[in-house]
Structures are given as C-alpha cells and as structure tokens.
mmCIF file of C-alpha atoms and ligand atoms in Angstrom:
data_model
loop_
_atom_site.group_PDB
_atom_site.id
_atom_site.type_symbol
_atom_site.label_atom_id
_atom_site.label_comp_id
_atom_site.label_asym_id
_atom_site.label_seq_id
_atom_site.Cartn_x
_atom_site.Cartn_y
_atom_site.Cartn_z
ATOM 1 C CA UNK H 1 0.000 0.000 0.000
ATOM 2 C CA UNK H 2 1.597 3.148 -1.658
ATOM 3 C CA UNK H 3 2.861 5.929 1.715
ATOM 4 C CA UNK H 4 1.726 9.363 1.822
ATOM 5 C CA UNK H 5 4.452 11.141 3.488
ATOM 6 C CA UNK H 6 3.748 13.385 6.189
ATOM 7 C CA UNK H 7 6.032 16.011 7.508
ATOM 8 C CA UNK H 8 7.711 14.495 10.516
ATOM 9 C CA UNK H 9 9.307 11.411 11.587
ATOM 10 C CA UNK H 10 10.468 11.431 15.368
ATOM 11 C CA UNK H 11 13.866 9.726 15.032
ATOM 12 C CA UNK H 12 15.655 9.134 18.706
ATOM 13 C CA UNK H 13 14.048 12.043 20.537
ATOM 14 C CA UNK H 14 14.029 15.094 17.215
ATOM 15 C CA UNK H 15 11.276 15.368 14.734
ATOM 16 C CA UNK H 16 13.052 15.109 11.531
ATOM 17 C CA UNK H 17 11.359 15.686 8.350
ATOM 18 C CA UNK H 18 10.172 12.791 6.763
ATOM 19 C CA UNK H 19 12.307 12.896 3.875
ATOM 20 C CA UNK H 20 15.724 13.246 5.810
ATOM 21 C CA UNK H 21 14.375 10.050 8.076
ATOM 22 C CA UNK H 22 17.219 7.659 6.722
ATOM 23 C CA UNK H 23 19.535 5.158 7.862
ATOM 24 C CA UNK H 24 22.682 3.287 6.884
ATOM 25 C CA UNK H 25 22.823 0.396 4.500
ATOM 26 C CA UNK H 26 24.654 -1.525 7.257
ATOM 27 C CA UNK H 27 21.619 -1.342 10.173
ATOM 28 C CA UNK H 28 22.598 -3.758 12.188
ATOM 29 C CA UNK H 29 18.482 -5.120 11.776
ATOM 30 C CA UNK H 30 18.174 -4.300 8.373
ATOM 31 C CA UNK H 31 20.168 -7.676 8.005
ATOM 32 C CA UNK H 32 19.137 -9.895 10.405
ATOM 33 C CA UNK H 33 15.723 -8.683 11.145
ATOM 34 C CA UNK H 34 15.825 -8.355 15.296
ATOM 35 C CA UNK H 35 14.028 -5.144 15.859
ATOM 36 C CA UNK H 36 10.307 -4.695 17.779
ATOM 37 C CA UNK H 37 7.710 -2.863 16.059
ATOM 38 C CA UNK H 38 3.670 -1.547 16.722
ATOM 39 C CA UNK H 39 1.020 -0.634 14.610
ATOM 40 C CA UNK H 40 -1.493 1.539 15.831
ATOM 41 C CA UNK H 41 -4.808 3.864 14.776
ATOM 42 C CA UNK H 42 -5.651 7.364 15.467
ATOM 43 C CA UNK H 43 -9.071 8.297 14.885
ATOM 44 C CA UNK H 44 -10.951 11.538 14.743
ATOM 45 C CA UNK H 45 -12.836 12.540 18.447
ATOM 46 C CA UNK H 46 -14.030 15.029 19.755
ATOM 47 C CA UNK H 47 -11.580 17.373 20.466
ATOM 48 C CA UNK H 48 -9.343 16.109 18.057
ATOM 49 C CA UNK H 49 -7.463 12.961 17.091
ATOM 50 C CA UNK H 50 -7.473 10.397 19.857
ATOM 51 C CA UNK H 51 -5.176 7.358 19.906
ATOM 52 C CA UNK H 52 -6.684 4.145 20.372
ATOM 53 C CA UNK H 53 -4.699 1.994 23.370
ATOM 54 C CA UNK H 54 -1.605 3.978 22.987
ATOM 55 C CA UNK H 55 -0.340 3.180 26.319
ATOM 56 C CA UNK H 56 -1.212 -0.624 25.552
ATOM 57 C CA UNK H 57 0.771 -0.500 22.436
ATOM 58 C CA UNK H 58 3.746 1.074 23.798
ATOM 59 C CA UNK H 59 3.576 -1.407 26.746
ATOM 60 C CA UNK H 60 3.484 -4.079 24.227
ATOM 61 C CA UNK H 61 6.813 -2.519 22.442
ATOM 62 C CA UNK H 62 8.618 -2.980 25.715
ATOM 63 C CA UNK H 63 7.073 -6.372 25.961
ATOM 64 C CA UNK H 64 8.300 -7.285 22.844
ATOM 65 C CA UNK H 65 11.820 -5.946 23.235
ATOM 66 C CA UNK H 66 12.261 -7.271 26.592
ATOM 67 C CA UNK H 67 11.391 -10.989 25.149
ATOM 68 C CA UNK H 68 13.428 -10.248 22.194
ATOM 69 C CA UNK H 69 16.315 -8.946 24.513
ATOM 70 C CA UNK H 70 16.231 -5.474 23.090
ATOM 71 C CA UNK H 71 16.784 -2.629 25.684
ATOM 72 C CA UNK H 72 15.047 0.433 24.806
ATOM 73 C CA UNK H 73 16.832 3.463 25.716
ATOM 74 C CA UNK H 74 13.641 5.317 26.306
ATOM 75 C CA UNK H 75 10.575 5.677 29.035
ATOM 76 C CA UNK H 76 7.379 4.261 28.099
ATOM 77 C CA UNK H 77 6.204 7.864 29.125
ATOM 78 C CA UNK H 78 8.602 9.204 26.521
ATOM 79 C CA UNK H 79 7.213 6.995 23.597
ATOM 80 C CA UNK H 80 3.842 7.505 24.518
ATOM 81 C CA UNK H 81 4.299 11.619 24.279
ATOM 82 C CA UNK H 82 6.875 11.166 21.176
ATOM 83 C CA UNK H 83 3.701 9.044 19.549
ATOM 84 C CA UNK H 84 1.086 11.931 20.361
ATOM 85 C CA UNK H 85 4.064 14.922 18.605
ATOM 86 C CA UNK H 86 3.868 12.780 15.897
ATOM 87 C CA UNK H 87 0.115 12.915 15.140
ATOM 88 C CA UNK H 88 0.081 16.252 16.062
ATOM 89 C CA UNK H 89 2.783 17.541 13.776
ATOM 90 C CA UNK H 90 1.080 15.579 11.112
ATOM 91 C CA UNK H 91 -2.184 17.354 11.579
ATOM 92 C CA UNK H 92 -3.857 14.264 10.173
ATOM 93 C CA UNK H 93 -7.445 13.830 12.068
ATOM 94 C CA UNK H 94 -6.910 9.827 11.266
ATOM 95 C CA UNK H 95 -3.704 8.008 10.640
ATOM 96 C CA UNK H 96 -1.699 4.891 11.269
ATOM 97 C CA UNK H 97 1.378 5.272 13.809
ATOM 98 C CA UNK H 98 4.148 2.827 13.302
ATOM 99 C CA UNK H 99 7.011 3.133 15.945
ATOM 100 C CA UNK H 100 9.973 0.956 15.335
ATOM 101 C CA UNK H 101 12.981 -0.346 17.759
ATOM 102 C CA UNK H 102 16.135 -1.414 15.995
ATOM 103 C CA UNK H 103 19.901 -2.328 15.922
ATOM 104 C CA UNK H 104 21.303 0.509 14.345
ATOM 105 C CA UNK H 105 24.599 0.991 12.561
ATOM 106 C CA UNK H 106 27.740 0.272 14.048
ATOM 107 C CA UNK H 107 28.363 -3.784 14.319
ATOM 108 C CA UNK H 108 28.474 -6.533 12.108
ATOM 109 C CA UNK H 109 27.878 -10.351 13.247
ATOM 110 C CA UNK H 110 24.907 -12.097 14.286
ATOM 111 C CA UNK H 111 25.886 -11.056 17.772
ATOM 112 C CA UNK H 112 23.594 -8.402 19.147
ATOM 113 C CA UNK H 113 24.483 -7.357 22.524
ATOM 114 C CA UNK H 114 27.088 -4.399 21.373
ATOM 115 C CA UNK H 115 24.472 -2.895 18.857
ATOM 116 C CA UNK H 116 22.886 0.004 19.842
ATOM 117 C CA UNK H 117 18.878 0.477 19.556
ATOM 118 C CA UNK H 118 17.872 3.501 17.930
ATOM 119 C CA UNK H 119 13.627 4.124 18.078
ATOM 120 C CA UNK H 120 11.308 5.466 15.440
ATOM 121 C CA UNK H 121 8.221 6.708 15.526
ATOM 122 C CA UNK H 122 6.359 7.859 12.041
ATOM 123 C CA UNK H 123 3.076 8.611 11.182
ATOM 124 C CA UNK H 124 1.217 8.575 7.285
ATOM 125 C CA UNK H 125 -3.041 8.068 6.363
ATOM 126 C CA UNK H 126 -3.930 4.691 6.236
ATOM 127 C CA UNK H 127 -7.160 3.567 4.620
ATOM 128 C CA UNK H 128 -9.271 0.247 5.064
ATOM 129 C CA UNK H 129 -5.864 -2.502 5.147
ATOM 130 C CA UNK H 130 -8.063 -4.994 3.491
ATOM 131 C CA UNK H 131 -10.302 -3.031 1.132
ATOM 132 C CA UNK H 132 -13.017 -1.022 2.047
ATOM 133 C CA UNK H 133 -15.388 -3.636 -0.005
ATOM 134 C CA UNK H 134 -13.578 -6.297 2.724
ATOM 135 C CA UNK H 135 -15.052 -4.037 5.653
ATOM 136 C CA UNK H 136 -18.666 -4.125 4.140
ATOM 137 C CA UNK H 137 -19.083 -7.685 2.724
ATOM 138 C CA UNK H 138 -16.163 -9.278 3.915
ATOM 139 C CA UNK H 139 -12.856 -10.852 2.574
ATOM 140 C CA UNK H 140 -11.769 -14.443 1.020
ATOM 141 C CA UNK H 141 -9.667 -16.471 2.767
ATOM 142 C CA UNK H 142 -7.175 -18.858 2.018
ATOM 143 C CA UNK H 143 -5.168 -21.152 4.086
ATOM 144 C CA UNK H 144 -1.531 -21.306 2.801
ATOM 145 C CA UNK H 145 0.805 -24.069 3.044
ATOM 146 C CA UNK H 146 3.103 -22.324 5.076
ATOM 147 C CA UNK H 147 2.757 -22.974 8.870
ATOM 148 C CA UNK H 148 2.679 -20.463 11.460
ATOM 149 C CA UNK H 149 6.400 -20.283 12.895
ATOM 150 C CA UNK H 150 6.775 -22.397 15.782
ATOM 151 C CA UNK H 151 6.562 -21.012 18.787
ATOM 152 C CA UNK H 152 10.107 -23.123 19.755
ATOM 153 C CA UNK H 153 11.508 -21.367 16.601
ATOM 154 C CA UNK H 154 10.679 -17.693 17.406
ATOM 155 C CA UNK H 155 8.964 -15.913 19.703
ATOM 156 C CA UNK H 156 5.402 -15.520 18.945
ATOM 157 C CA UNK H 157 4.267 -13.368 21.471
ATOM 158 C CA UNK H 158 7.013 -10.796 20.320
ATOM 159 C CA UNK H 159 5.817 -8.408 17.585
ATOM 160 C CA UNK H 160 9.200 -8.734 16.307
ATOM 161 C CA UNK H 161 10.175 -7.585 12.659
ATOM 162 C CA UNK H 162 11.536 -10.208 10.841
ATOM 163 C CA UNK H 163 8.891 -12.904 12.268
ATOM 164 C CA UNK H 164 7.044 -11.243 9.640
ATOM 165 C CA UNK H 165 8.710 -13.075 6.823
ATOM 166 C CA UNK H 166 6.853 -15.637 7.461
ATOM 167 C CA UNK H 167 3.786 -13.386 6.973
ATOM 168 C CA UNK H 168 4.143 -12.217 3.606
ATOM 169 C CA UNK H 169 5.401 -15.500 2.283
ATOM 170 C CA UNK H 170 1.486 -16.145 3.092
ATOM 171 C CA UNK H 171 0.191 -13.019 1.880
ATOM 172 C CA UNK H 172 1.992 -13.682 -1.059
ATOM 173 C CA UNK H 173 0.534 -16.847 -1.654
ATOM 174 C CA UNK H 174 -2.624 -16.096 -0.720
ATOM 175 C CA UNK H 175 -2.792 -13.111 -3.218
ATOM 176 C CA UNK H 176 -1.326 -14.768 -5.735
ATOM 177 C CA UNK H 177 -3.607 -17.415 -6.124
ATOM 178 C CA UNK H 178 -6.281 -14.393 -5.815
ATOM 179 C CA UNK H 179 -8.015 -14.487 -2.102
ATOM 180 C CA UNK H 180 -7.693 -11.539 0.301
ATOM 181 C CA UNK H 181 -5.791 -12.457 2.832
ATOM 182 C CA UNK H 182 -4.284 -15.922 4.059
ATOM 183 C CA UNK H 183 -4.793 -18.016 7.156
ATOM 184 C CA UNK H 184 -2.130 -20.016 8.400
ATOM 185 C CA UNK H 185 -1.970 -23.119 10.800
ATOM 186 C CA UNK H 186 0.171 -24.373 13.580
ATOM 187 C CA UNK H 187 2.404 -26.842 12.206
ATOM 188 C CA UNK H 188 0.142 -29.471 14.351
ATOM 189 C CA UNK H 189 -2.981 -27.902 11.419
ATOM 190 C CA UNK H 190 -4.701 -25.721 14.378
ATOM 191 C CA UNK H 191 -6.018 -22.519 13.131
ATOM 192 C CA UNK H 192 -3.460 -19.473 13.945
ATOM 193 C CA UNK H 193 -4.312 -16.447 12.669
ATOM 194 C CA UNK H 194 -4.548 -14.261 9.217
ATOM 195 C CA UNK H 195 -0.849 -12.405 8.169
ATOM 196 C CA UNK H 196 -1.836 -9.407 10.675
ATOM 197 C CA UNK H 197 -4.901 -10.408 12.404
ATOM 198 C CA UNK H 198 -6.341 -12.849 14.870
ATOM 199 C CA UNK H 199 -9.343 -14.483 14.096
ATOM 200 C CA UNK H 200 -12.626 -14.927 16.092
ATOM 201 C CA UNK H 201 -15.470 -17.896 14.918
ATOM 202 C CA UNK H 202 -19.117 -18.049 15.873
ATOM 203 C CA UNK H 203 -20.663 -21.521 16.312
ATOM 204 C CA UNK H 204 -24.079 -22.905 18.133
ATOM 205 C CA UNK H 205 -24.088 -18.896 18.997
ATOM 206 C CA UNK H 206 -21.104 -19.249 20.711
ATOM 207 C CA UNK H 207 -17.608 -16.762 20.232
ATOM 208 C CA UNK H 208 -14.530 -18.914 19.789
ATOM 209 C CA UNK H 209 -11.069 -18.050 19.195
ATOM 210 C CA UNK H 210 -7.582 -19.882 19.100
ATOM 211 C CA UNK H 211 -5.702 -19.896 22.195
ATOM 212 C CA UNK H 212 -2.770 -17.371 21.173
ATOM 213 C CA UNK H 213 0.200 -19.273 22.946
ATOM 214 C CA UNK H 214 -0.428 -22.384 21.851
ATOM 215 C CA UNK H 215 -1.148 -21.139 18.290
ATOM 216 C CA UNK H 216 1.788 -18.663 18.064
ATOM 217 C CA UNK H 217 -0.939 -16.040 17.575
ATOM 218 C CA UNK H 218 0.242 -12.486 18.900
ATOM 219 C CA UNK H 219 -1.901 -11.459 21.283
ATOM 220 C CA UNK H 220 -4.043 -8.641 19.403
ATOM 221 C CA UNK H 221 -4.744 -5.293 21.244
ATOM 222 C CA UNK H 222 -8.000 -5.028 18.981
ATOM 223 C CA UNK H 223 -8.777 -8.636 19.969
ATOM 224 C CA UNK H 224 -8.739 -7.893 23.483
ATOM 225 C CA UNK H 225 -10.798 -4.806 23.013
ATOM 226 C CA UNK H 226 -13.313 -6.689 21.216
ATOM 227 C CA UNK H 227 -13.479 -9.487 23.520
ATOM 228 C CA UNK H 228 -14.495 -7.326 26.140
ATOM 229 C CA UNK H 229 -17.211 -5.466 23.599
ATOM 230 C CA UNK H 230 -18.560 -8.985 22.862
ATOM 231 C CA UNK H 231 -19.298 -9.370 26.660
ATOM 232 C CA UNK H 232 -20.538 -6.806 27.071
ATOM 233 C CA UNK H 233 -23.244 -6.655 24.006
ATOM 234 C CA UNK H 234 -24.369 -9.772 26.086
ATOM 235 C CA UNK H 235 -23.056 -12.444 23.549
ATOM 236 C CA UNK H 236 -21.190 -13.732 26.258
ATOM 237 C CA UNK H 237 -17.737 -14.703 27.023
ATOM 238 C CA UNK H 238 -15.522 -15.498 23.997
ATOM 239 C CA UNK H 239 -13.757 -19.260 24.352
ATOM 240 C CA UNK H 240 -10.799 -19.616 23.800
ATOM 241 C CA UNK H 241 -10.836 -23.191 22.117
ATOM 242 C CA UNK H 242 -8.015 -24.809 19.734
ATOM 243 C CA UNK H 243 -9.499 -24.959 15.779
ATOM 244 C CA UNK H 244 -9.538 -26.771 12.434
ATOM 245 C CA UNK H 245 -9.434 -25.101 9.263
ATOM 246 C CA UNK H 246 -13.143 -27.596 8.945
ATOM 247 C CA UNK H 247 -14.581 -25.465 12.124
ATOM 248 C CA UNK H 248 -14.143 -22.147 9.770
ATOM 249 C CA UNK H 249 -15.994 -23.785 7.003
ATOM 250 C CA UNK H 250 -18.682 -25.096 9.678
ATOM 251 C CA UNK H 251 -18.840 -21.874 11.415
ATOM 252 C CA UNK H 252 -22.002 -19.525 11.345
ATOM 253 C CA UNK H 253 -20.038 -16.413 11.386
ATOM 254 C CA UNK H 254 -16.666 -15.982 11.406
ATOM 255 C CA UNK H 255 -14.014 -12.000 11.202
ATOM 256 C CA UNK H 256 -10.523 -10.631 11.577
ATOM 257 C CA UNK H 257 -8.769 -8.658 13.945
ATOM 258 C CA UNK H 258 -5.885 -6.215 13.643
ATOM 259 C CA UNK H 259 -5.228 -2.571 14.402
ATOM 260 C CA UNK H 260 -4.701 -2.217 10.611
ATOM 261 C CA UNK H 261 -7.138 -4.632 9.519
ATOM 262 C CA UNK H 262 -9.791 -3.008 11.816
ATOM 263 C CA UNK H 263 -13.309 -5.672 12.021
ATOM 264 C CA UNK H 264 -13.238 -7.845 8.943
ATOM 265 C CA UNK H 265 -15.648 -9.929 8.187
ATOM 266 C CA UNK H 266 -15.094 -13.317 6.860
ATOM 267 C CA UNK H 267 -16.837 -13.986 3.836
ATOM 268 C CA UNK H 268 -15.010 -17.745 2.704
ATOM 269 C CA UNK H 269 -12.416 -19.856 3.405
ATOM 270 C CA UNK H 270 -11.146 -22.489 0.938
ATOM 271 C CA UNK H 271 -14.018 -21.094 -1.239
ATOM 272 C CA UNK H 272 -16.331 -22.779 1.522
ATOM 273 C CA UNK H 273 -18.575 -19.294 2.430
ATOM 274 C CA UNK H 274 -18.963 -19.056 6.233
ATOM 275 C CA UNK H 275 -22.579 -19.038 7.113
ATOM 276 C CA UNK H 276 -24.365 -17.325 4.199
ATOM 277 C CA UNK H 277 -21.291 -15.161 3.281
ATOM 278 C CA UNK H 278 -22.467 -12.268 4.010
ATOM 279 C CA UNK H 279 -21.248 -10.719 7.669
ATOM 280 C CA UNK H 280 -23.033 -12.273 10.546
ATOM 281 C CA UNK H 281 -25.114 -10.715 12.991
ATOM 282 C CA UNK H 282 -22.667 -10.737 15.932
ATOM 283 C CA UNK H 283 -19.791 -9.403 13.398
ATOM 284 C CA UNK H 284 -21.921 -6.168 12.072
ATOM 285 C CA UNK H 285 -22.209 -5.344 16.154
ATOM 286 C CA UNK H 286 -19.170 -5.640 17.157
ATOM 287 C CA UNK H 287 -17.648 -3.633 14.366
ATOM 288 C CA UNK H 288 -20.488 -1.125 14.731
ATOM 289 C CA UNK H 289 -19.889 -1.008 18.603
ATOM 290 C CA UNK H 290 -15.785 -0.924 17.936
ATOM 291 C CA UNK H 291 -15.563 1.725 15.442
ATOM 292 C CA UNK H 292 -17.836 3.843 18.012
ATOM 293 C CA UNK H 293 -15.526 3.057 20.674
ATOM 294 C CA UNK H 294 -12.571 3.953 19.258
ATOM 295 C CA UNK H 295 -14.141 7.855 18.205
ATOM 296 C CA UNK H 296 -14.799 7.913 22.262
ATOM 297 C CA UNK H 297 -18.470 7.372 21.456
ATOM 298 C CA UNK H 298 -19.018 4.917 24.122
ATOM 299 C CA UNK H 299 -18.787 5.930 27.703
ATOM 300 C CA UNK H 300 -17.570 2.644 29.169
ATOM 301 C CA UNK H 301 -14.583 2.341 26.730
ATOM 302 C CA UNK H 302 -13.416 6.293 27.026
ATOM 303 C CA UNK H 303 -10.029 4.982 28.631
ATOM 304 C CA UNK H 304 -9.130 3.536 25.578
ATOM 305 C CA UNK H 305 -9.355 6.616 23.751
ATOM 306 C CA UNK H 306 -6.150 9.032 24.283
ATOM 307 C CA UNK H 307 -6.019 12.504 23.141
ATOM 308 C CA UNK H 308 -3.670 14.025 21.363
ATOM 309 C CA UNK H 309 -3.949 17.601 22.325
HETATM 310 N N1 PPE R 1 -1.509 -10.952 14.494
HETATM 311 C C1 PPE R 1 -0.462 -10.466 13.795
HETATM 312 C C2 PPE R 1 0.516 -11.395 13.210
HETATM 313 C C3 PPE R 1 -0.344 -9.087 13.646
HETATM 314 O O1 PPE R 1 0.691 -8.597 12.979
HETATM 315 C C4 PPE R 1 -1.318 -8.222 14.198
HETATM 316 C C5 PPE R 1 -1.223 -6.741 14.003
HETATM 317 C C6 PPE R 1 -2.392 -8.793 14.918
HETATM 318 C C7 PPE R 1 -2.448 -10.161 15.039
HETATM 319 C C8 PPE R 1 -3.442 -7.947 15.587
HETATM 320 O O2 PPE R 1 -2.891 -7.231 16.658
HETATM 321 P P1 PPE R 1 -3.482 -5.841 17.141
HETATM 322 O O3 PPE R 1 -3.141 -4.840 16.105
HETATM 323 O O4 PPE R 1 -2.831 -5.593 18.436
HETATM 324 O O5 PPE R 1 -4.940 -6.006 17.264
HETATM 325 N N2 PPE R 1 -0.640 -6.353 12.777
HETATM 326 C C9 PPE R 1 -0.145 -5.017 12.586
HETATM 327 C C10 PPE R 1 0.746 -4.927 11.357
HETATM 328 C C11 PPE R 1 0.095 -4.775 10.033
HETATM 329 C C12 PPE R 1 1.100 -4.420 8.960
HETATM 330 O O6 PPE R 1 0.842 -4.710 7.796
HETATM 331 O O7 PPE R 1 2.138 -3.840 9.239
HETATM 332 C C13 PPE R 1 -1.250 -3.986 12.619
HETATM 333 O O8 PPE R 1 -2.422 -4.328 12.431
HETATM 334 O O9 PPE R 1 -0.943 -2.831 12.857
#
C-alpha cells in the first residue's frame, strides 16, 4: 500500500522531516531482522485525534523488546508523548502510527548485545488494510501451506520484525492465487491467525477463538478490546478453544482482527462461504460497537481513547 508522506518522523528524541528520516545500509536489523515494532490507529474525536490503546501498544513494544532482549533506551512515558508529537505535527485527524525499535549501525555479526537500539516513531493516512469492499461484505480467505512459525523457533508473542517473513510468504501466496488475505496453521494444522490479524469464529451462537500461545498467535490489542465489547453486548464470554481449518468452514459467522485490519468480516475460506457469506449478525455489532468506541463514542470504553492535544 503506496505511503503518503507526512512532515515528521520522530527519530531518537528530534522530529526530523520525513524525507531526511534515513539510515545506513549496514543497520545492524536491516540484516538480520531483530528489531520490535507496533502498529497503531488514530481516529478523529471530539476534540481532536485520539489514539486508540496507545499506552497498551507502547507497553506491548517494551514487551516485545524485553522478550526479544532489546533494551530500549527510552521511558514508556517518553514513547507515549513522542507518539502523540507525531500525530500532532502531522495534523492528520486519522492516521496509522508505526514506531519501530532497531539495531542501528555500528556492528556486524549475528551477535547483538554491542548494537545500539535507535527508536522510530512515524506517522502517514492509512485507509481500510483490506479493502473497504472487505469491511462491508467481507474478505476471502485462504489457508496457505506455510505454517505459522513455531513457537520453539521464534517468539510468537514478540511483535518482532523479521517474524514477519513468514507473513508475507502467506500473503503472497494467498494473493497470488487471488483471495484476500491468508490463514495459516500451527504446524500441528490448528487454526493461527490471518498475516496481521487474529481471528474470532461463531458456532451454536457461541464466540470462539484460538488460544494465542499455543497457536503462536500475537496477542491482538484489537482482539482484546473486542473481547471485552462482545461481553458486554451480552453475547457472552468469547472461548478460547483450539481450531480446524473444517470449524471455519462449519462456522455460522466468522471475522478478523488487527489494528490495521480493523473488524473484517469473513466472507469464505477455501471457497467454503462461512454461514451465508455475508457478515453475521454478531460481526456487524461488534464492528459497529468498535468503530464507536474507538471515536470515544461509548462511555464505558473512554479509557481507551487518548487525546492528542
Ligand atoms: N496478528 C499479527 C501477526 C499481527 O501482525 C497483528 C497486528 C495482529 C495479530 C493484531 O494485533 P493488534 O493490532 O494488536 O490487534 N498487525 C499489525 C501490522 C500490520 C502491517 O501490515 O504492518 C497492525 O495491524 O498494525
């Protein structure tokens, strides 16, 4: 998806402008992919763009580095107010923040411990990550053939950069072969999660979703939110049950997760259409209830909703 620049990038504690936001051909994790990354939405509010979760992100960025072994050289305070400059200095109502943690230039060698970390934080519009048409009537599925890393091979729970190879080998395939998005398995054939989403099923009425340590699922921000939205619209508690790719094909209802993503409905898997293939009743709530919530439209959920200015 083509960037629209905006004017700053905050780049180790300056606001550069976006253009001059560069780095070395030798980045230390431009080459072997161990950096810690977030994704997260501003929306329009009241009183100007609000950040959904911010603090939860950031948290997660330390989370991530501290599995990964990556010291920050930063405050959690100081990312969180570095994250808000950005959006501000943007002047964007609505935009997607991405702030990065890397090795920066300086060593050589798969050893990490001398590198030094140097922290990003940039800003740009981001529309509807898997169509606006995928928001409305939902997206095609596909499961790939390649498995979900292992969480013995890499550290699932980390939202660390180069896991995502494994990602876009199944976008890749999955786009190739003409679906929207992919779904991969554990290598054991449970259900994991889409290339930047988890995944939530309806059967017999009920909310499932995979167990995200056992599946090497990251645990979604925008999952959590709506897992407490799906409570509270009296659906009930979501399960959190292990799944076959069959259960997604059986399922009444079935959506996506993901701070880019947003609530996607799913419309087929394996060409099998999930319920009637059109969005489910329980799907069009909670994405009518979450994209309310994250404007600071509904009381109970205003702590979720931090403001810029
Ligand atoms: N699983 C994966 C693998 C994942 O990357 C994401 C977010 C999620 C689940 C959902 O997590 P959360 O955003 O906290 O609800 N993926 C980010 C990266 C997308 C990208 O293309 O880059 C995102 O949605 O920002």
């Amino acid at each position: 998806m083509a960037l629209t620049p905006t004017k700053k990038i905050w780049m180790n504690g300056e606001l550069v402008d976006w253009d001059k936001a560069t780095i070395h051909v030798l980045t230390h994790s431009l080459h072997y992919g161990l950096g810690v990354f977030e994704g997260i939405r501003a929306y329009p509010a009241s009183g100007g763009p609000a950040v959904f979760r911010l603090t939860d992100h950031i948290k997660r960025l330390f989370t991530s580095a501290h599995v990964l072994g990556i010291e920050i050289p930063y405050s959690l305070g100081e990312l969180v107010e570095a994250s808000k400059d950005v959006v501000r200095e943007s002047g964007l109502e609505a935009c997607y923040i991405r702030p990065l943690a890397y090795l920066g230039y300086g060593e050589m060698g798969l050893n990490p411990i001398p590198c030094k970390v140097d922290v990003a934080i940039a800003c740009w519009p981001w529309g509807a990550y898997l169509g606006d048409e995928g928001i409305a009537n939902g997206v095609r599925l596909k499961v790939c053939s390649w498995a979900r890393h292992d969480p013995r091979s890499l550290p699932t729970a980390a939202k660390g950069t180069g896991m995502y190879v494994n990602s876009s080998l199944a976008k890749v395939e999955a786009v190739r072969a003409g679906y929207d998005e992919a779904l991969l398995l554990t290598t054991e054939g449970y259900v994991s999660e889409g290339t930047g989403e988890n995944l939530f099923v309806v059967k017999r009425g009920e909310v499932l979703t995979p167990p995200s340590s056992t599946v090497g699922a990251l645990e979604g921000i925008t999952a959590d939110s709506v897992r407490r939205i799906i409570d509270d619209l009296g659906f009930g508690r979501v399960r959190e049950t292990l799944l076959r790719r069959t259960d997604l094909y059986m399922a009444e209802e079935a959506f996506l997760t993901g701070t880019a993503a947003e609530i996607v409905p799913i419309a087929s898997v394996d060409d099998r259409s999930v319920g009637d293939g059109k969005p489910g009743q329980i799907t069009r709530a909670v994405q009518e209830q979450f994209f309310k919530a994250v404007r600071g439209e509904v009381g109970q959920y205003k702590d979720w909703v931090e403001r810029v200015d």
